[in-house]
Coordinates of C-alpha atoms in Angstrom, one line a residue:
X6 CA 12.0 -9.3 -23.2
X7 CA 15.0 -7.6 -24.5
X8 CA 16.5 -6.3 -20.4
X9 CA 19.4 -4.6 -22.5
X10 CA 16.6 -2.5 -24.3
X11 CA 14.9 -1.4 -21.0
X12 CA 18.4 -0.6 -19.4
X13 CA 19.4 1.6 -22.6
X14 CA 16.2 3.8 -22.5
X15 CA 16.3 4.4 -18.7
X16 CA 19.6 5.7 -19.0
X17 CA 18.6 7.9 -22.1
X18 CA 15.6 9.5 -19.6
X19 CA 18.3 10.3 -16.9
X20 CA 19.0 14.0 -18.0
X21 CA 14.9 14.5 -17.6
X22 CA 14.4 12.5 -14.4
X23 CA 17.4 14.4 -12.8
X24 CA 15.9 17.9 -14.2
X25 CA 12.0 16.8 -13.3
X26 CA 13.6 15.3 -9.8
X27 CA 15.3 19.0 -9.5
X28 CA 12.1 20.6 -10.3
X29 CA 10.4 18.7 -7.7
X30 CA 12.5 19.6 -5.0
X31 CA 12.6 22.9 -5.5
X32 CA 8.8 23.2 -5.1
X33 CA 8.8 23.0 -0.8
X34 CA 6.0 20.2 -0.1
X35 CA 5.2 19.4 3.5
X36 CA 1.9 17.3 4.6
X37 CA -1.0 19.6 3.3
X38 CA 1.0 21.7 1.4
X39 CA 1.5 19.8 -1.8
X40 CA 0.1 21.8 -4.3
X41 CA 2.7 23.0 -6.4
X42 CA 4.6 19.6 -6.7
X43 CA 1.1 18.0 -7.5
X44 CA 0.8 20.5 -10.4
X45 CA 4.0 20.0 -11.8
X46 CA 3.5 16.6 -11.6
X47 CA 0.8 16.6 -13.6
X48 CA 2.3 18.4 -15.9
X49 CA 5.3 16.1 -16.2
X50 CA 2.1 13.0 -17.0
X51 CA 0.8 15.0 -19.5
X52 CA 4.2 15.6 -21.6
X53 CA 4.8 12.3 -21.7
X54 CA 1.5 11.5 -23.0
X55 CA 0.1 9.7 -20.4
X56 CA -3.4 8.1 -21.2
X57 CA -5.0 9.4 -18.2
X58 CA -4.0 12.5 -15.9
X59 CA -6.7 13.2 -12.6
X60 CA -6.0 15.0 -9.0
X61 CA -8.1 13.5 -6.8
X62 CA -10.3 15.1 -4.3
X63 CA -7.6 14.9 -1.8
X64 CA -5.0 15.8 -3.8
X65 CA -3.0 12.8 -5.0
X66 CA -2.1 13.1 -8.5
X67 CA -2.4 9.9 -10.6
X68 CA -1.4 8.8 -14.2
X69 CA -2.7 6.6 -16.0
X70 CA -0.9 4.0 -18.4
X71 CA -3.0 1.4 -20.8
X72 CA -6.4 0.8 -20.5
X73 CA -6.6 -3.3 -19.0
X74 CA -9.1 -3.9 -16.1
X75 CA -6.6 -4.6 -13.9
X76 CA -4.0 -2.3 -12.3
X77 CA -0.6 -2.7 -11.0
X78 CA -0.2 0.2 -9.1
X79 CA 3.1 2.4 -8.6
X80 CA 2.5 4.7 -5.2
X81 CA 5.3 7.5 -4.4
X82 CA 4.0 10.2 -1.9
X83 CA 5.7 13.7 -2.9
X84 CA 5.0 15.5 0.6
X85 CA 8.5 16.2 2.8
X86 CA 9.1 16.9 6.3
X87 CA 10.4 20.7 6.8
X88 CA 14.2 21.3 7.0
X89 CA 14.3 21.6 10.5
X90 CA 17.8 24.2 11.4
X91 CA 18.7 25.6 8.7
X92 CA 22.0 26.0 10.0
X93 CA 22.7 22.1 9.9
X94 CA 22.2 22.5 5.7
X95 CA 25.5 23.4 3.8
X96 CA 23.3 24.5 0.7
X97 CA 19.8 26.0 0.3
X98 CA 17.7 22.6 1.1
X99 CA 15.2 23.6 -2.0
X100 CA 17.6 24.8 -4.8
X101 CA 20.5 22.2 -4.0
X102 CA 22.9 21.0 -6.4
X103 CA 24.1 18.5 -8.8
X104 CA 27.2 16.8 -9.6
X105 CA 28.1 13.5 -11.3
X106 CA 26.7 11.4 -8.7
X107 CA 24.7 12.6 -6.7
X108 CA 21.4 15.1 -6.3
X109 CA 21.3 17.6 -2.9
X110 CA 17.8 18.6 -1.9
X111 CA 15.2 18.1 0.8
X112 CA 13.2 15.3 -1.0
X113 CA 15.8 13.7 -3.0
X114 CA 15.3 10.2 -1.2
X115 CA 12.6 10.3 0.6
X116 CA 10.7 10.5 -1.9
X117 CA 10.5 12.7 -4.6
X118 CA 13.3 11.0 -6.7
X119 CA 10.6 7.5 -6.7
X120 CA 8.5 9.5 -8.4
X121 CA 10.6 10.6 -10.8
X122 CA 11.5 7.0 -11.6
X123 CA 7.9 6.2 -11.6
X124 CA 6.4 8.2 -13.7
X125 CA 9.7 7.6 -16.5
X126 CA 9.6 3.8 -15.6
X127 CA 6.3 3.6 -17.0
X128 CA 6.5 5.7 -19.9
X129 CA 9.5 3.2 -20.8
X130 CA 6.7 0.5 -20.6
X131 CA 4.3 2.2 -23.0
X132 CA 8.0 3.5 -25.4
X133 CA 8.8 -0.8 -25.4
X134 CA 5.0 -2.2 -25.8
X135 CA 5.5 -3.6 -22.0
X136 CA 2.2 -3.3 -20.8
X137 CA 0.5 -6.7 -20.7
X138 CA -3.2 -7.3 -22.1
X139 CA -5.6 -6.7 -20.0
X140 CA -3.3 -4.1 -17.6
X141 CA -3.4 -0.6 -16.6
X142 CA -0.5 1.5 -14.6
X143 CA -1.7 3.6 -11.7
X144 CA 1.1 5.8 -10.7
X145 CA -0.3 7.7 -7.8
X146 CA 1.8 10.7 -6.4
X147 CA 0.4 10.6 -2.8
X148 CA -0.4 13.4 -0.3
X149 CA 0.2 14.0 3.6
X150 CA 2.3 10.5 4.3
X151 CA 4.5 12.4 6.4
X152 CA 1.6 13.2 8.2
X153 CA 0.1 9.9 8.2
X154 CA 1.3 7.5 6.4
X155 CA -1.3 5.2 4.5
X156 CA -4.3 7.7 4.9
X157 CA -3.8 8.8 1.0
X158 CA -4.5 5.5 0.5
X159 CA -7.2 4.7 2.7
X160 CA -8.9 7.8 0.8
X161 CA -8.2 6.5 -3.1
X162 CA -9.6 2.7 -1.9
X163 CA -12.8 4.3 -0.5
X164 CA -13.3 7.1 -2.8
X165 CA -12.1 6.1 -5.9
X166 CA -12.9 2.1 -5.8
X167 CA -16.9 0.9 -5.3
X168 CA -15.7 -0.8 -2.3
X169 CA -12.6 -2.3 -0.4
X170 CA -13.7 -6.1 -2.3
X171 CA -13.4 -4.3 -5.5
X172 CA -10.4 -2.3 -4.8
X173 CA -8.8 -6.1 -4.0
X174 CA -10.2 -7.0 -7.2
X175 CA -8.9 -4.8 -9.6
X176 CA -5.8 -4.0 -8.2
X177 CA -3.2 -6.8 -8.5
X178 CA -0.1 -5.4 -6.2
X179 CA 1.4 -2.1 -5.7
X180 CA 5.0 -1.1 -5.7
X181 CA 6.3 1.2 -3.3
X182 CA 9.1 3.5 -4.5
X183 CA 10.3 5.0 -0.7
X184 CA 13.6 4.3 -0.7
X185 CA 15.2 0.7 0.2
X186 CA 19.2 1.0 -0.4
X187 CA 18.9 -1.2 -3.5
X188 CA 16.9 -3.5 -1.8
X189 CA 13.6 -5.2 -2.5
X190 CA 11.4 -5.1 0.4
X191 CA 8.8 -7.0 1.6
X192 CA 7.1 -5.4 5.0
X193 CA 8.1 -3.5 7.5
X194 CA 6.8 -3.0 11.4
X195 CA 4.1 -0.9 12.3
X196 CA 3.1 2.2 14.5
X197 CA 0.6 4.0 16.3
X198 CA 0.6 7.4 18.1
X199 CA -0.2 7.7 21.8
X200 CA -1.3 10.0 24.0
X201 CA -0.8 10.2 28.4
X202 CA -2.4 12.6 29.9
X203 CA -1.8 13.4 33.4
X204 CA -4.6 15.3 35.5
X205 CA -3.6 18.1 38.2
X206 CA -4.6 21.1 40.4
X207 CA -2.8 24.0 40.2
X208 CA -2.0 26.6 43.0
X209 CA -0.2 29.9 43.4
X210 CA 3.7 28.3 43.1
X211 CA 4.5 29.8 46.7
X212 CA 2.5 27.1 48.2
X213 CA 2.9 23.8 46.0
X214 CA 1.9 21.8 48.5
X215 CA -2.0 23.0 48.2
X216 CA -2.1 21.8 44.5
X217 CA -1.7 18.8 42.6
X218 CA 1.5 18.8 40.3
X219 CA 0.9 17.2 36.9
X220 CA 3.9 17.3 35.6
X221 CA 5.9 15.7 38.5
X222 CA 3.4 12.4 37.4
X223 CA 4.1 12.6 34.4
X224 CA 7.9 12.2 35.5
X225 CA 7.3 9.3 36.9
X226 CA 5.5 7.7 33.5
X227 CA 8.8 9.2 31.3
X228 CA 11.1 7.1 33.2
X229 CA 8.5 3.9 33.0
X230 CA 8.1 4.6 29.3
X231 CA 11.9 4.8 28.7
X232 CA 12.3 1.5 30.7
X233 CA 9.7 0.1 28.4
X234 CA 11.6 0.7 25.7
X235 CA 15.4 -0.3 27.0
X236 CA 14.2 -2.9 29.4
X237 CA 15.7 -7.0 29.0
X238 CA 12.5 -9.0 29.4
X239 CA 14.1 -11.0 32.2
X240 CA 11.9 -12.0 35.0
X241 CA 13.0 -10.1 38.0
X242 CA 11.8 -7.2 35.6
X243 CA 8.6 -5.2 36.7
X244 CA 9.0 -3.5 33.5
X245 CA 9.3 -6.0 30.4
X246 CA 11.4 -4.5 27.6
X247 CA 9.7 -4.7 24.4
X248 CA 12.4 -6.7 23.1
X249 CA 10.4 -9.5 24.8
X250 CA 8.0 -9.7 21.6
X251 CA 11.3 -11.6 19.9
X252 CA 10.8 -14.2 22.6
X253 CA 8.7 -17.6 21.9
X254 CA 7.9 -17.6 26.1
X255 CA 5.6 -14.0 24.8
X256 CA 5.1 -14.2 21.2
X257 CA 4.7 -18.1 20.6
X258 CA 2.7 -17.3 17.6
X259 CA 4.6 -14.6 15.8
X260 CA 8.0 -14.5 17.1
X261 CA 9.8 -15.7 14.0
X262 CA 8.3 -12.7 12.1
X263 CA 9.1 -10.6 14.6
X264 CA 12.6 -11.2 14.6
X265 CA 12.3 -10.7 10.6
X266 CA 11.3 -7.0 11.6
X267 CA 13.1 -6.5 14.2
X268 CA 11.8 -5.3 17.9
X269 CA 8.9 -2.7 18.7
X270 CA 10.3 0.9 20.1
X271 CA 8.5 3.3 22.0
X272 CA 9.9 6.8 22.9
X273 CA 8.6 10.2 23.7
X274 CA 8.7 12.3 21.2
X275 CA 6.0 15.6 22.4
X276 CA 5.4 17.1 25.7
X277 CA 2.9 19.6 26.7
X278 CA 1.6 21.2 29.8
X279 CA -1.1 24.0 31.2
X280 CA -0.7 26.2 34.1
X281 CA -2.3 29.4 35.3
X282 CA 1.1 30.8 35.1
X283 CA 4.7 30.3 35.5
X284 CA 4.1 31.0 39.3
X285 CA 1.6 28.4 39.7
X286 CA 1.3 24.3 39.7
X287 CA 1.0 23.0 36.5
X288 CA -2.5 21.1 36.2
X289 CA -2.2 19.1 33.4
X290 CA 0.5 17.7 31.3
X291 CA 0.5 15.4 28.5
X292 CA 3.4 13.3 26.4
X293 CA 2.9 11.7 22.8
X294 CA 4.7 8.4 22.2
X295 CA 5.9 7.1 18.8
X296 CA 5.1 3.6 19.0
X297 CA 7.1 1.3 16.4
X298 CA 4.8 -2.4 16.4
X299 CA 6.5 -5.5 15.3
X300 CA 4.5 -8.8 14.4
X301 CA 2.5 -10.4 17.0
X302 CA 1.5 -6.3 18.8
X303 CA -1.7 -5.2 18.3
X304 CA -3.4 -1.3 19.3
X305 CA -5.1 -2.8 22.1
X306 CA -2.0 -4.5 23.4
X307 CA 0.2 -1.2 22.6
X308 CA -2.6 0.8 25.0
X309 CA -3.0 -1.6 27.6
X310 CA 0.7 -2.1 27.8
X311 CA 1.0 1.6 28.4
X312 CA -2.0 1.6 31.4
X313 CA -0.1 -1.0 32.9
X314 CA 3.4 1.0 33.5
X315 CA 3.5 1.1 37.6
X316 CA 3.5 5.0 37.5
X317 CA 0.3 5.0 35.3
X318 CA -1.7 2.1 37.9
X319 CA -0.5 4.7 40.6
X320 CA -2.5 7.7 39.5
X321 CA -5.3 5.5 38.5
X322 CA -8.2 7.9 37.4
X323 CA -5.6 10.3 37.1
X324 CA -4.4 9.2 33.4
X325 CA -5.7 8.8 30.4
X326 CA -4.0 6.7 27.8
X327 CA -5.2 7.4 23.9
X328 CA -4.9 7.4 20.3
X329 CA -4.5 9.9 18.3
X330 CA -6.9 10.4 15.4
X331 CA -5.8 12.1 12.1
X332 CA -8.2 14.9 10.7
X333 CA -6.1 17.7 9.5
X334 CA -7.4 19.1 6.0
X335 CA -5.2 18.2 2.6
X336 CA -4.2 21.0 0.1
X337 CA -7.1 20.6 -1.3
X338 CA -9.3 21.4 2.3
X339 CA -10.7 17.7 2.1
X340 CA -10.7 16.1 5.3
X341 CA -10.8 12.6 5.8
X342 CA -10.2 11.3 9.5
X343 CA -9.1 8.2 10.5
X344 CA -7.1 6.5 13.5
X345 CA -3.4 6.8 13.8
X346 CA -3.0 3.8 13.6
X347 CA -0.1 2.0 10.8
X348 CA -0.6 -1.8 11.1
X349 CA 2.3 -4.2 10.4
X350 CA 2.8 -6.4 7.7
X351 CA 4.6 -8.7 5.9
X352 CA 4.6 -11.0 2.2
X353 CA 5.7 -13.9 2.2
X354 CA 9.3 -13.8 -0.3
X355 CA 7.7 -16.2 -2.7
X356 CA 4.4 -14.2 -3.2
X357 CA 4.2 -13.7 -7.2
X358 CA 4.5 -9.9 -7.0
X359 CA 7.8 -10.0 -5.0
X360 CA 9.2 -12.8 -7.3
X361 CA 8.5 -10.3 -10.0
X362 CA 10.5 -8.2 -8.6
X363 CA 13.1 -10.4 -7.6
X364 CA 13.1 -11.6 -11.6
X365 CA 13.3 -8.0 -13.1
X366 CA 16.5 -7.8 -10.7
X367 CA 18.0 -10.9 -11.5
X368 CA 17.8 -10.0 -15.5
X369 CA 18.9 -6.5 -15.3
X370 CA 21.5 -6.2 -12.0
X371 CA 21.8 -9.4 -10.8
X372 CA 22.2 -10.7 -7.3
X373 CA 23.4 -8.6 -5.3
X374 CA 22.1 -4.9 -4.7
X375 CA 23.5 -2.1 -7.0
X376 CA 24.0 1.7 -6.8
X377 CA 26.8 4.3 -6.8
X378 CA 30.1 3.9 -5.7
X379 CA 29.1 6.5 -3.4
X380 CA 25.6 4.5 -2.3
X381 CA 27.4 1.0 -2.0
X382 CA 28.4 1.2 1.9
X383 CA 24.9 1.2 2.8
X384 CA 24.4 -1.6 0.8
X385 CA 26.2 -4.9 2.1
X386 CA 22.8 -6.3 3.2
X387 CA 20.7 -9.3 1.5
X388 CA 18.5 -8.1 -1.6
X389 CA 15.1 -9.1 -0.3
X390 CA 14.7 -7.2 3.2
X391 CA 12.7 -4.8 4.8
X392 CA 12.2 -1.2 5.9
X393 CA 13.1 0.4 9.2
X394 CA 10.6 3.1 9.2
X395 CA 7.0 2.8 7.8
X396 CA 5.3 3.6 4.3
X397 CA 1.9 4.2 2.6
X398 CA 2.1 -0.1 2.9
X399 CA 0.2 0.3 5.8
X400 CA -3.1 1.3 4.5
X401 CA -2.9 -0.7 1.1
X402 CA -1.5 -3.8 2.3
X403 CA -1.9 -3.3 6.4
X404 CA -5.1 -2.3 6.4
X405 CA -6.9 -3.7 3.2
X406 CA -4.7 -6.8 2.5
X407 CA -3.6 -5.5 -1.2
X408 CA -0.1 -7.2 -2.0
X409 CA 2.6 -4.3 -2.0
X410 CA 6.5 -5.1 -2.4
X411 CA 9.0 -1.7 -2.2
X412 CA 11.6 -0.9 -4.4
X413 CA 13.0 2.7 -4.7
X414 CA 15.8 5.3 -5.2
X415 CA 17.8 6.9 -2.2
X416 CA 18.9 6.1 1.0
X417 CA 16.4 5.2 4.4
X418 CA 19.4 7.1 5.7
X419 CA 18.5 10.1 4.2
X420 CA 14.8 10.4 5.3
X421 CA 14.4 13.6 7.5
X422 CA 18.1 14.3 7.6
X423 CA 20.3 17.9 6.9
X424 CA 21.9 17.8 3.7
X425 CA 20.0 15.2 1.9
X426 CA 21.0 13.2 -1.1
X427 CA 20.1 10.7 -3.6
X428 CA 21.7 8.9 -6.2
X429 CA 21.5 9.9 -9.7
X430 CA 22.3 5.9 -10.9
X431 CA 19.4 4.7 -8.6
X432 CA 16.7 6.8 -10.5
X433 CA 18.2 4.9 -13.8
X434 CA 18.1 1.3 -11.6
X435 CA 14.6 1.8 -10.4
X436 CA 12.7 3.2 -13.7
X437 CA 14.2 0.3 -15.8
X438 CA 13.3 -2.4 -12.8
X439 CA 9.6 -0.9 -13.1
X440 CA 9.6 -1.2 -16.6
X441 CA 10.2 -4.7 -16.7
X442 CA 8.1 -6.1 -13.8
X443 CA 4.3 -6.3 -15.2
X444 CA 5.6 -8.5 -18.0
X445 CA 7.5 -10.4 -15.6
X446 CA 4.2 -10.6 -12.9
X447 CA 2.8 -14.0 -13.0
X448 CA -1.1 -13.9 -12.0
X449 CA -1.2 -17.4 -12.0
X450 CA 1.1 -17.6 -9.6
X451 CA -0.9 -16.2 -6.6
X452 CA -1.3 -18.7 -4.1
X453 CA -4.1 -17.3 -2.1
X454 CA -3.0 -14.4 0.1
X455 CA 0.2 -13.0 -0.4
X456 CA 0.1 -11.8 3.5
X457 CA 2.8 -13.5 5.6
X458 CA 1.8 -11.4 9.1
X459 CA -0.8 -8.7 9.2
X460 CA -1.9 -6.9 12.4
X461 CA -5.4 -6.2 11.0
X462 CA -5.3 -10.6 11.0
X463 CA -5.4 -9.8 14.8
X464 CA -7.7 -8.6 17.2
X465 CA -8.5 -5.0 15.6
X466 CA -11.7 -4.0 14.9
X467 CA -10.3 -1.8 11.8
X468 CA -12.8 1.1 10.7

């Protein structure tokens, strides 16, 4: 394979993957609101002559590339989160700018700019004849991930495959482009979404002691919840931090792994309440938790953990602990409902799809992670890592044990952040590292499962 080939033609595509990137942003696309960027995605497939073009009944937009039975898969989700004050932006979040380095524009990182490396990285692969025999090259521009991540997925594998078996059949390993910091990743912790509600009686406000405050129990659990999350786990402790799960005394079987990912979080991040009035005793109020999972934590464990906070037991019948469960309709006004629910995973480093990876790197870059001169202080970490926050992985790997490995433009950084940026270099890096991975993938290789930790390996009973 001639790497100084691939390199030459991504860099000749940077002008368009800039302008389509710059296009992209400038269409605003939050969860269920994806239509525009869907359509000019399409459009952008159909240019470059791919072989196949389809929106989905959800609406992901996927491209086709070759015609093999089986499929290495290239997943970028193209919804954003909103801009949050626009005060905190120094430039219109949509139009942006440009300068030598860098591109400004809600999207930029996470995540339209992997899809603009996607869909050029592959039609690099069809421009150089680097499709093996028998392949085909799904790059899917995925809806509502912002939402709920994975549940774009969960959709194409049940609607779009015969079944999960042959979903696991056809498709060999899928490469997520969110954005690593030049790194190639192999998992990343889970998370679920929570619900307390606290039960109450109200009463006119000049006599509180005739009703049944809500929210002052719901106090209480705050405090118990933060203490779950900034708690030691030593043994005078009532409340056991979560950092406990990095222990072998709690986690004998999956501590190591753990520690790989790093330690489950859990913090508030919704509050809500009813009351007759603003003169009256609130008589319910309820809190959403963000629950980050590392290996060896399970939904089960995450809920009971929760009903047994000492402010919970108090109130007994009082509280109800939950998850959430996901049914809000795509663009498209397709509903599919599922659990909000992200399990953990992780590959083990010397699965064959991540050694592709790690080959394509070592041919083109190198060693060592590259970017930017602007990028590079986010970047003294090792090459093969993993993700903070949580991707699409969740479903396709999490849920359905299909091998997935990440590689993409931008900065984790950047996700959800004022003035957001991306690297005009990493859209060059990452379409020519896509490029040269399926000739690099070695199927005989695979060694049975390329799963290192899985939660759905655990106790779930996964719909």
């Amino acid at each position: 394979m001639d790497y100084a080939k691939i390199k030459k033609a991504a860099e000749g595509y940077q002008k368009d993957m800039v302008r389509f990137l710059r296009n992209m942003i400038s269409l605003p696309s939050e969860s269920c609101e994806e239509k525009a960027v869907i359509q000019c995605i399409r459009d952008e497939m159909v240019r470059l002559g791919y072989d196949k073009v389809e929106i989905d009944g959800l609406g992901n937009v996927i491209g086709w590339m070759g015609t093999g039975d089986r499929i290495i898969a290239i997943d970028s989700h193209v919804d954003t989160v909103g801009v949050g004050n626009r005060a905190n932006w120094t430039h219109d979040p949509y139009q942006g700018y440009e300068d030598e380095e860098v591109i400004y524009g809600r999207g930029g990182s996470d995540q339209e700019g992997g899809m603009a490396s996607a869909v050029y990285g592959t039609r690099i692969m069809k421009d150089l004849g680097l499709i093996p025999e028998g392949y085909r090259i799904m790059v899917v521009g995925s809806v509502q991930e912002e939402d709920c991540d994975g549940m774009c997925w969960q959709y194409i594998i049940h609607r779009d495959f015969p079944s999960q078996e042959e979903a696991r059949k056809q498709i060999e390993f899928v490469i997520s482009t969110e954005p690593t910091d030049g790194g190639i990743y192999r998992g990343h912790r889970g998370r679920m979404e929570i619900r307390v509600e606290a039960k109450g009686v109200s009463c006119h406000g000049s006599a509180p002691e005739r009703g049944d405050n809500a929210i002052y129990k719901m106090a209480e659990i705050l405090q118990d919840v933060r203490a779950l999350n900034e708690n030691d786990d030593g043994e005078e402790r009532e409340i056991k931090g979560l950092v406990k799960m990095l222990s072998p005394k709690y986690n004998p079987q999956h501590y190591e792994d753990a520690r790989f990912l790093g330690r489950g979080t859990c913090t508030t991040s919704q509050i809500f309440f009813t009351s007759p009035s603003r003169c009256a005793v609130a008589d319910s109020c309820a809190i959403s938790i963000d629950r980050r999972m590392t290996a060896g934590e399970t939904w089960d464990s995450c809920l009971q953990e929760i009903r047994e906070l000492p402010s919970v037991k108090k109130y007994g019948k009082e509280i109800e602990v939950s998850m959430y469960m996901y049914d809000r309709p795509s663009w498209t006004g397709e509903v599919y409902s599922t659990e909000s629910y992200f399990p953990t995973w992780i590959n083990r480093e010397d699965a064959a799809h991540v050694q592709a990876l790690v080959d394509a790197h070592l041919a083109l870059f190198g060693d060592k992670r590259v970017g930017s001169p602007g990028a590079m202080p986010l970047r003294d970490r090792p090459l093969i890592d993993k993700w903070t926050f949580s991707t699409n992985c969740v479903a396709i790997q999490g849920r359905y044990g299909i091998p997935c490995v990440g590689f993409g433009p931008g900065a984790e950084s950047q996700a959800h952040a004022p003035n957001e940026i991306t690297w005009k270099q990493d859209l060059v890096t990452c379409a020519a590292l896509y490029a040269a991975v399926p000739s690099l993938y070695r199927s005989k290789g695979k060694t049975g499962d390329a799963t290192q930790f899985r939660a759905s390996l655990t106790d779930n009973d996964i719909k």
